[in-house]
C-alpha positions as a printed Julia matrix, in Angstrom:
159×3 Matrix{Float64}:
 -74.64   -7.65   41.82
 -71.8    -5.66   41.0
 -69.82   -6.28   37.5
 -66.73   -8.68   37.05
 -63.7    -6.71   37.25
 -61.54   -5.92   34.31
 -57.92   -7.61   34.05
 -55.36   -5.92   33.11
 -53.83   -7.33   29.83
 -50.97   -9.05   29.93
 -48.28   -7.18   28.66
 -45.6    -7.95   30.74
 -45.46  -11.61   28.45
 -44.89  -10.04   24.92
 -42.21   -7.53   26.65
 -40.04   -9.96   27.61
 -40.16  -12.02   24.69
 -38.82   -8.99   23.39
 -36.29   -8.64   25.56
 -35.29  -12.82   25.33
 -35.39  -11.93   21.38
 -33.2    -8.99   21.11
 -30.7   -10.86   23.17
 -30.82  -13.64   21.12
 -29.81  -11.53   17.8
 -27.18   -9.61   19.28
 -25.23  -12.72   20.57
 -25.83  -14.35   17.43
 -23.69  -11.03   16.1
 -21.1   -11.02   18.04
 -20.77  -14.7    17.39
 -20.83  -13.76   14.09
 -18.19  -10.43   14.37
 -15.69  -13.37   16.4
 -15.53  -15.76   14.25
 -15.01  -13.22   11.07
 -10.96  -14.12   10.23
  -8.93  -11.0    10.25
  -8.64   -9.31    6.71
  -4.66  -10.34    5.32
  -1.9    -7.84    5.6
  -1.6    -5.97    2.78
   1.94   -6.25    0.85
   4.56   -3.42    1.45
   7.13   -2.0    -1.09
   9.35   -2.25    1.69
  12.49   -4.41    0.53
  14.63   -5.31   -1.82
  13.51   -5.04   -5.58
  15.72   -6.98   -8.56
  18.37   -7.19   -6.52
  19.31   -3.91   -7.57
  17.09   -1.4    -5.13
  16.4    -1.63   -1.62
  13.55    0.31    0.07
  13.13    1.36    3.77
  10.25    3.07    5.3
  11.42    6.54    6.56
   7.92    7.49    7.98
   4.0     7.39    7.73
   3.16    6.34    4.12
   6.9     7.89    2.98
   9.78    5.53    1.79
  13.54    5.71    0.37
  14.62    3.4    -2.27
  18.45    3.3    -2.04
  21.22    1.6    -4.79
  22.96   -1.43   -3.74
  25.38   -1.01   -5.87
  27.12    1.25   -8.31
  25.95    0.83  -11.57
  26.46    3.05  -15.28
  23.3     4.12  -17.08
  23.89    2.48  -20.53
  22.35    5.35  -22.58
  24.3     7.8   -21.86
  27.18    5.95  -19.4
  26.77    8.04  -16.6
  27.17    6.3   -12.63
  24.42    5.58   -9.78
  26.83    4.99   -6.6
  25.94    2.6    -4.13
  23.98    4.17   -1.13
  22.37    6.64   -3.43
  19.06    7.82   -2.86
  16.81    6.83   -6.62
  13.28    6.55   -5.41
  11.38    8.39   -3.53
   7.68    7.2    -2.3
   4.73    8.06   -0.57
   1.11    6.19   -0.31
  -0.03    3.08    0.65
   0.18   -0.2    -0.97
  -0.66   -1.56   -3.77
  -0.01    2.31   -5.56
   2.38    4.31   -4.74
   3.61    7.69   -5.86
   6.64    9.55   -6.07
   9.53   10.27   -7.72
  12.54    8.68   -9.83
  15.87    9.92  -10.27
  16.89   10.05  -13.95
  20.53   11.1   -15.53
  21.29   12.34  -18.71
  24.9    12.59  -20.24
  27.09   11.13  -23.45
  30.06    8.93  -22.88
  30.07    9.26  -18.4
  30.51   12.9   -19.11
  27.8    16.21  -18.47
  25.87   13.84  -15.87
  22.87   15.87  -14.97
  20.91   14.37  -12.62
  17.03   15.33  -11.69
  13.9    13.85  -10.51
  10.88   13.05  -12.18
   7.15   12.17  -11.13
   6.88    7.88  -10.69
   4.09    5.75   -9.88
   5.38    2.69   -7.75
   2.47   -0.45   -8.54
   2.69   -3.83   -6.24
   1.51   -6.9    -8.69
   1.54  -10.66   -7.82
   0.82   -9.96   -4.71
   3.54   -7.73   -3.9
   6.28   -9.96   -5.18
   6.98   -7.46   -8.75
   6.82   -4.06   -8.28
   6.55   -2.15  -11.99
   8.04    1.6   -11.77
   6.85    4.03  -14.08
   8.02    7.5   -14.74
   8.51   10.6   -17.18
  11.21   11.21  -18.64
  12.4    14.83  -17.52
  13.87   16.07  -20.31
  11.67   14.33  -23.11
   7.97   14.99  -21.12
   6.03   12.42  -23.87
   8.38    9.09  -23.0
   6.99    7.56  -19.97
   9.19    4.42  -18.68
   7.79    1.39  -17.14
  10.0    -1.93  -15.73
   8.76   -4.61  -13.6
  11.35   -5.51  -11.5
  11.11   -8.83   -9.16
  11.22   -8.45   -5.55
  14.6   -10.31   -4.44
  14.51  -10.14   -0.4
  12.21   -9.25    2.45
   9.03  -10.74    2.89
   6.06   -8.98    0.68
   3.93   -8.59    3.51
   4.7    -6.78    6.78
   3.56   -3.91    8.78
   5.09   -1.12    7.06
   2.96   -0.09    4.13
């Protein structure tokens, strides 16, 4: 009588319940991945600020903040002309860096203008932006105004 043969095991069964369960997870991923919303846009300094500014992007991460209108610095009576270039800023929202243009003078006369290091912060979700810099001449006052955004959306593609 010769012996029963052996049978191989079944492993074919457990490797495609493998296969059926791998499947399974993935899909359930990229169901997951589809569904996810898209994070928000983040604000962009990119507008108009108090009325008073207006900043355009000039390139990657680098922006011009121009005068609307002329205007005298009280202390020391000295003009900003419309059109002027007073901010200049790099980064990406919500800080920003750069610089500020400051003017120093008595009674409109001896104007000396010169730039200074400024930090450029979005708050309330990007509808105040609060401006800080040094002044150039007196190194240990540092400056800081929040000023309201007054046009252009808060959030767009440039920041």
């Amino acid at each position: 009588m010769q012996p029963e043969p052996v049978r191989p095991k079944r492993r074919w069964a457990w490797a495609i319940l493998a296969v059926v369960l791998v499947a399974a997870l993935g899909g359930l991923a990229t169901c997951a991945l589809l569904a996810r919303e898209p994070a928000p846009e983040r604000p962009s300094i990119v507008g108009e600020w108090r009325g008073t500014w207006r900043v355009e992007r000039t390139g990657d991460d680098t922006y011009t903040g121009i005068g609307l209108s002329d205007a005298i610095e009280p202390d020391s009576g000295c003009p900003y002309r419309a059109g002027e270039t007073e901010w200049r800023v790099t980064g990406k929202a919500p800080q920003y860096g750069g610089e500020e243009r400051w003017v120093r003078g008595a009674g409109g006369q001896n104007c000396e203008y010169t730039w200074s290091k400024a930090t450029f912060t979005l708050l309330d979700e990007g509808n105040t932006v609060e401006v800080c810099s040094t002044d150039p001449w007196n190194r240990g006052e540092r400056l800081c105004r929040k000023l309201p955004r007054t046009g252009t959306s808060p959030v767009g593609s440039s920041h």
